[in-house]
Amino acid sequence: MKIYLEKVRIEKRLTLSELSRQSGVAVSHIYNIEKSIKAPTIPIMCKLAKTLKVPCSDLFTCDEKDLK
């Protein structure tokens, strides 16, 4: 699975701190998701998507290889 959180956040012209403040998700948690250090949970991704005003599905992709 590829995460596009950082790409979308930058397109929306938000810093990590701004996204954190608006979403209530810790800066460190967002950073870890963006850098693929930690796998995100669905509720967190939905919260971030809502803050970014995009569908949750815009924040990630899933290849067939991910389903194996």
mmCIF file of N, CA and C in Angstrom:
data_model
loop_
_atom_site.group_PDB
_atom_site.id
_atom_site.type_symbol
_atom_site.label_atom_id
_atom_site.label_comp_id
_atom_site.label_asym_id
_atom_site.label_seq_id
_atom_site.Cartn_x
_atom_site.Cartn_y
_atom_site.Cartn_z
ATOM 1 N N MET A 1 0.847 -1.164 0.000
ATOM 2 C CA MET A 1 0.000 0.000 0.000
ATOM 3 C C MET A 1 0.900 1.236 0.000
ATOM 4 N N LYS A 2 0.561 2.191 -0.843
ATOM 5 C CA LYS A 2 1.303 3.445 -0.893
ATOM 6 C C LYS A 2 0.441 4.538 -0.280
ATOM 7 N N ILE A 3 1.049 5.296 0.602
ATOM 8 C CA ILE A 3 0.352 6.374 1.302
ATOM 9 C C ILE A 3 0.688 7.706 0.622
ATOM 10 N N TYR A 4 -0.338 8.493 0.320
ATOM 11 C CA TYR A 4 -0.166 9.791 -0.328
ATOM 12 C C TYR A 4 -0.453 10.955 0.611
ATOM 13 N N LEU A 5 -0.430 10.731 1.881
ATOM 14 C CA LEU A 5 -0.760 11.766 2.856
ATOM 15 C C LEU A 5 0.126 12.997 2.698
ATOM 16 N N GLU A 6 1.424 12.798 2.609
ATOM 17 C CA GLU A 6 2.339 13.939 2.501
ATOM 18 C C GLU A 6 2.066 14.731 1.223
ATOM 19 N N LYS A 7 1.863 14.038 0.122
ATOM 20 C CA LYS A 7 1.590 14.692 -1.162
ATOM 21 C C LYS A 7 0.327 15.557 -1.071
ATOM 22 N N VAL A 8 -0.730 14.998 -0.524
ATOM 23 C CA VAL A 8 -1.991 15.737 -0.407
ATOM 24 C C VAL A 8 -1.840 16.904 0.569
ATOM 25 N N ARG A 9 -1.155 16.656 1.679
ATOM 26 C CA ARG A 9 -0.950 17.731 2.668
ATOM 27 C C ARG A 9 -0.214 18.911 2.038
ATOM 28 N N ILE A 10 0.816 18.624 1.260
ATOM 29 C CA ILE A 10 1.595 19.682 0.612
ATOM 30 C C ILE A 10 0.752 20.397 -0.443
ATOM 31 N N GLU A 11 -0.034 19.628 -1.199
ATOM 32 C CA GLU A 11 -0.921 20.235 -2.193
ATOM 33 C C GLU A 11 -1.911 21.199 -1.537
ATOM 34 N N LYS A 12 -2.337 20.857 -0.327
ATOM 35 C CA LYS A 12 -3.271 21.708 0.417
ATOM 36 C C LYS A 12 -2.561 22.832 1.159
ATOM 37 N N ARG A 13 -1.237 22.877 1.010
ATOM 38 C CA ARG A 13 -0.398 23.923 1.615
ATOM 39 C C ARG A 13 -0.509 23.970 3.134
ATOM 40 N N LEU A 14 -0.465 22.781 3.728
ATOM 41 C CA LEU A 14 -0.493 22.678 5.187
ATOM 42 C C LEU A 14 0.837 22.122 5.681
ATOM 43 N N THR A 15 1.321 22.651 6.774
ATOM 44 C CA THR A 15 2.500 22.083 7.418
ATOM 45 C C THR A 15 2.049 20.911 8.281
ATOM 46 N N LEU A 16 3.009 20.138 8.732
ATOM 47 C CA LEU A 16 2.699 19.055 9.667
ATOM 48 C C LEU A 16 1.999 19.620 10.902
ATOM 49 N N SER A 17 2.511 20.722 11.408
ATOM 50 C CA SER A 17 1.936 21.332 12.610
ATOM 51 C C SER A 17 0.498 21.783 12.390
ATOM 52 N N GLU A 18 0.230 22.382 11.229
ATOM 53 C CA GLU A 18 -1.124 22.850 10.937
ATOM 54 C C GLU A 18 -2.100 21.679 10.814
ATOM 55 N N LEU A 19 -1.673 20.625 10.114
ATOM 56 C CA LEU A 19 -2.531 19.450 9.974
ATOM 57 C C LEU A 19 -2.775 18.812 11.336
ATOM 58 N N SER A 20 -1.752 18.760 12.146
ATOM 59 C CA SER A 20 -1.871 18.205 13.486
ATOM 60 C C SER A 20 -2.871 18.996 14.322
ATOM 61 N N ARG A 21 -2.719 20.303 14.312
ATOM 62 C CA ARG A 21 -3.600 21.172 15.097
ATOM 63 C C ARG A 21 -5.046 21.045 14.637
ATOM 64 N N GLN A 22 -5.262 21.030 13.334
ATOM 65 C CA GLN A 22 -6.618 20.972 12.795
ATOM 66 C C GLN A 22 -7.274 19.597 12.959
ATOM 67 N N SER A 23 -6.468 18.539 12.906
ATOM 68 C CA SER A 23 -7.026 17.180 12.958
ATOM 69 C C SER A 23 -7.037 16.583 14.364
ATOM 70 N N GLY A 24 -6.166 17.094 15.241
ATOM 71 C CA GLY A 24 -6.042 16.505 16.566
ATOM 72 C C GLY A 24 -5.144 15.279 16.602
ATOM 73 N N VAL A 25 -4.428 15.022 15.499
ATOM 74 C CA VAL A 25 -3.485 13.899 15.426
ATOM 75 C C VAL A 25 -2.085 14.465 15.669
ATOM 76 N N ALA A 26 -1.314 13.810 16.514
ATOM 77 C CA ALA A 26 0.020 14.297 16.874
ATOM 78 C C ALA A 26 0.928 14.428 15.652
ATOM 79 N N VAL A 27 1.757 15.473 15.666
ATOM 80 C CA VAL A 27 2.722 15.710 14.586
ATOM 81 C C VAL A 27 3.563 14.457 14.358
ATOM 82 N N SER A 28 4.045 13.868 15.431
ATOM 83 C CA SER A 28 4.911 12.692 15.300
ATOM 84 C C SER A 28 4.178 11.533 14.631
ATOM 85 N N HIS A 29 2.903 11.390 14.916
ATOM 86 C CA HIS A 29 2.112 10.316 14.318
ATOM 87 C C HIS A 29 1.945 10.552 12.812
ATOM 88 N N ILE A 30 1.637 11.788 12.437
ATOM 89 C CA ILE A 30 1.494 12.124 11.015
ATOM 90 C C ILE A 30 2.818 11.901 10.293
ATOM 91 N N TYR A 31 3.909 12.362 10.895
ATOM 92 C CA TYR A 31 5.237 12.177 10.307
ATOM 93 C C TYR A 31 5.536 10.688 10.094
ATOM 94 N N ASN A 32 5.254 9.883 11.107
ATOM 95 C CA ASN A 32 5.519 8.444 11.002
ATOM 96 C C ASN A 32 4.690 7.785 9.902
ATOM 97 N N ILE A 33 3.475 8.255 9.693
ATOM 98 C CA ILE A 33 2.637 7.729 8.608
ATOM 99 C C ILE A 33 3.227 8.154 7.265
ATOM 100 N N GLU A 34 3.561 9.431 7.146
ATOM 101 C CA GLU A 34 4.100 9.947 5.883
ATOM 102 C C GLU A 34 5.396 9.257 5.485
ATOM 103 N N LYS A 35 6.214 8.918 6.443
ATOM 104 C CA LYS A 35 7.516 8.297 6.156
ATOM 105 C C LYS A 35 7.453 6.768 6.192
ATOM 106 N N SER A 36 6.255 6.220 6.286
ATOM 107 C CA SER A 36 6.032 4.763 6.318
ATOM 108 C C SER A 36 6.739 4.086 7.477
ATOM 109 N N ILE A 37 6.895 4.799 8.584
ATOM 110 C CA ILE A 37 7.497 4.232 9.786
ATOM 111 C C ILE A 37 6.443 3.426 10.541
ATOM 112 N N LYS A 38 5.205 3.943 10.541
ATOM 113 C CA LYS A 38 4.086 3.257 11.190
ATOM 114 C C LYS A 38 2.937 3.136 10.215
ATOM 115 N N ALA A 39 2.247 2.015 10.275
ATOM 116 C CA ALA A 39 1.051 1.833 9.453
ATOM 117 C C ALA A 39 -0.104 2.611 10.083
ATOM 118 N N PRO A 40 -0.838 3.331 9.263
ATOM 119 C CA PRO A 40 -1.945 4.119 9.820
ATOM 120 C C PRO A 40 -3.165 3.249 10.096
ATOM 121 N N THR A 41 -3.984 3.694 11.015
ATOM 122 C CA THR A 41 -5.260 3.023 11.237
ATOM 123 C C THR A 41 -6.304 3.701 10.347
ATOM 124 N N ILE A 42 -7.362 3.000 10.063
ATOM 125 C CA ILE A 42 -8.427 3.571 9.232
ATOM 126 C C ILE A 42 -9.043 4.797 9.892
ATOM 127 N N PRO A 43 -9.367 4.753 11.201
ATOM 128 C CA PRO A 43 -9.942 5.956 11.815
ATOM 129 C C PRO A 43 -9.035 7.187 11.723
ATOM 130 N N ILE A 44 -7.736 7.006 11.878
ATOM 131 C CA ILE A 44 -6.800 8.131 11.783
ATOM 132 C C ILE A 44 -6.766 8.663 10.355
ATOM 133 N N MET A 45 -6.717 7.761 9.362
ATOM 134 C CA MET A 45 -6.698 8.208 7.970
ATOM 135 C C MET A 45 -7.995 8.942 7.625
ATOM 136 N N CYS A 46 -9.109 8.472 8.144
ATOM 137 C CA CYS A 46 -10.396 9.145 7.893
ATOM 138 C C CYS A 46 -10.416 10.536 8.530
ATOM 139 N N LYS A 47 -9.856 10.640 9.719
ATOM 140 C CA LYS A 47 -9.787 11.934 10.408
ATOM 141 C C LYS A 47 -8.910 12.909 9.612
ATOM 142 N N LEU A 48 -7.772 12.420 9.114
ATOM 143 C CA LEU A 48 -6.875 13.265 8.325
ATOM 144 C C LEU A 48 -7.522 13.650 6.995
ATOM 145 N N ALA A 49 -8.198 12.707 6.359
ATOM 146 C CA ALA A 49 -8.871 12.987 5.092
ATOM 147 C C ALA A 49 -9.951 14.043 5.284
ATOM 148 N N LYS A 50 -10.709 13.921 6.355
ATOM 149 C CA LYS A 50 -11.759 14.903 6.640
ATOM 150 C C LYS A 50 -11.150 16.291 6.819
ATOM 151 N N THR A 51 -10.049 16.362 7.544
ATOM 152 C CA THR A 51 -9.372 17.636 7.758
ATOM 153 C C THR A 51 -8.858 18.202 6.435
ATOM 154 N N LEU A 52 -8.335 17.318 5.565
ATOM 155 C CA LEU A 52 -7.805 17.747 4.269
ATOM 156 C C LEU A 52 -8.907 17.967 3.227
ATOM 157 N N LYS A 53 -10.141 17.597 3.585
ATOM 158 C CA LYS A 53 -11.302 17.739 2.701
ATOM 159 C C LYS A 53 -11.141 16.943 1.411
ATOM 160 N N VAL A 54 -10.698 15.680 1.574
ATOM 161 C CA VAL A 54 -10.593 14.745 0.452
ATOM 162 C C VAL A 54 -11.181 13.408 0.895
ATOM 163 N N PRO A 55 -11.611 12.583 -0.064
ATOM 164 C CA PRO A 55 -12.052 11.238 0.309
ATOM 165 C C PRO A 55 -10.882 10.454 0.903
ATOM 166 N N CYS A 56 -11.159 9.619 1.854
ATOM 167 C CA CYS A 56 -10.108 8.810 2.489
ATOM 168 C C CYS A 56 -9.327 8.017 1.441
ATOM 169 N N SER A 57 -10.013 7.547 0.427
ATOM 170 C CA SER A 57 -9.362 6.741 -0.614
ATOM 171 C C SER A 57 -8.300 7.529 -1.382
ATOM 172 N N ASP A 58 -8.345 8.861 -1.348
ATOM 173 C CA ASP A 58 -7.321 9.666 -2.013
ATOM 174 C C ASP A 58 -5.976 9.608 -1.300
ATOM 175 N N LEU A 59 -5.956 9.118 -0.078
ATOM 176 C CA LEU A 59 -4.720 9.114 0.714
ATOM 177 C C LEU A 59 -3.894 7.846 0.575
ATOM 178 N N PHE A 60 -4.414 6.854 -0.150
ATOM 179 C CA PHE A 60 -3.631 5.625 -0.325
ATOM 180 C C PHE A 60 -4.086 4.856 -1.558
ATOM 181 N N THR A 61 -3.221 3.935 -2.002
ATOM 182 C CA THR A 61 -3.569 3.019 -3.085
ATOM 183 C C THR A 61 -3.324 1.604 -2.600
ATOM 184 N N CYS A 62 -3.940 0.685 -3.259
ATOM 185 C CA CYS A 62 -3.766 -0.723 -2.923
ATOM 186 C C CYS A 62 -3.555 -1.496 -4.220
ATOM 187 N N ASP A 63 -2.400 -2.144 -4.362
ATOM 188 C CA ASP A 63 -2.109 -2.978 -5.527
ATOM 189 C C ASP A 63 -2.540 -4.409 -5.259
ATOM 190 N N GLU A 64 -2.631 -5.182 -6.327
ATOM 191 C CA GLU A 64 -2.956 -6.597 -6.166
ATOM 192 C C GLU A 64 -1.920 -7.295 -5.292
ATOM 193 N N LYS A 65 -0.658 -6.896 -5.412
ATOM 194 C CA LYS A 65 0.399 -7.515 -4.595
ATOM 195 C C LYS A 65 0.158 -7.295 -3.107
ATOM 196 N N ASP A 66 -0.529 -6.197 -2.756
ATOM 197 C CA ASP A 66 -0.845 -5.924 -1.356
ATOM 198 C C ASP A 66 -1.871 -6.897 -0.806
ATOM 199 N N LEU A 67 -2.638 -7.504 -1.695
ATOM 200 C CA LEU A 67 -3.725 -8.393 -1.273
ATOM 201 C C LEU A 67 -3.256 -9.831 -1.100
ATOM 202 N N LYS A 68 -2.038 -10.137 -1.473
ATOM 203 C CA LYS A 68 -1.518 -11.510 -1.380
ATOM 204 C C LYS A 68 -0.964 -11.797 -0.010
#
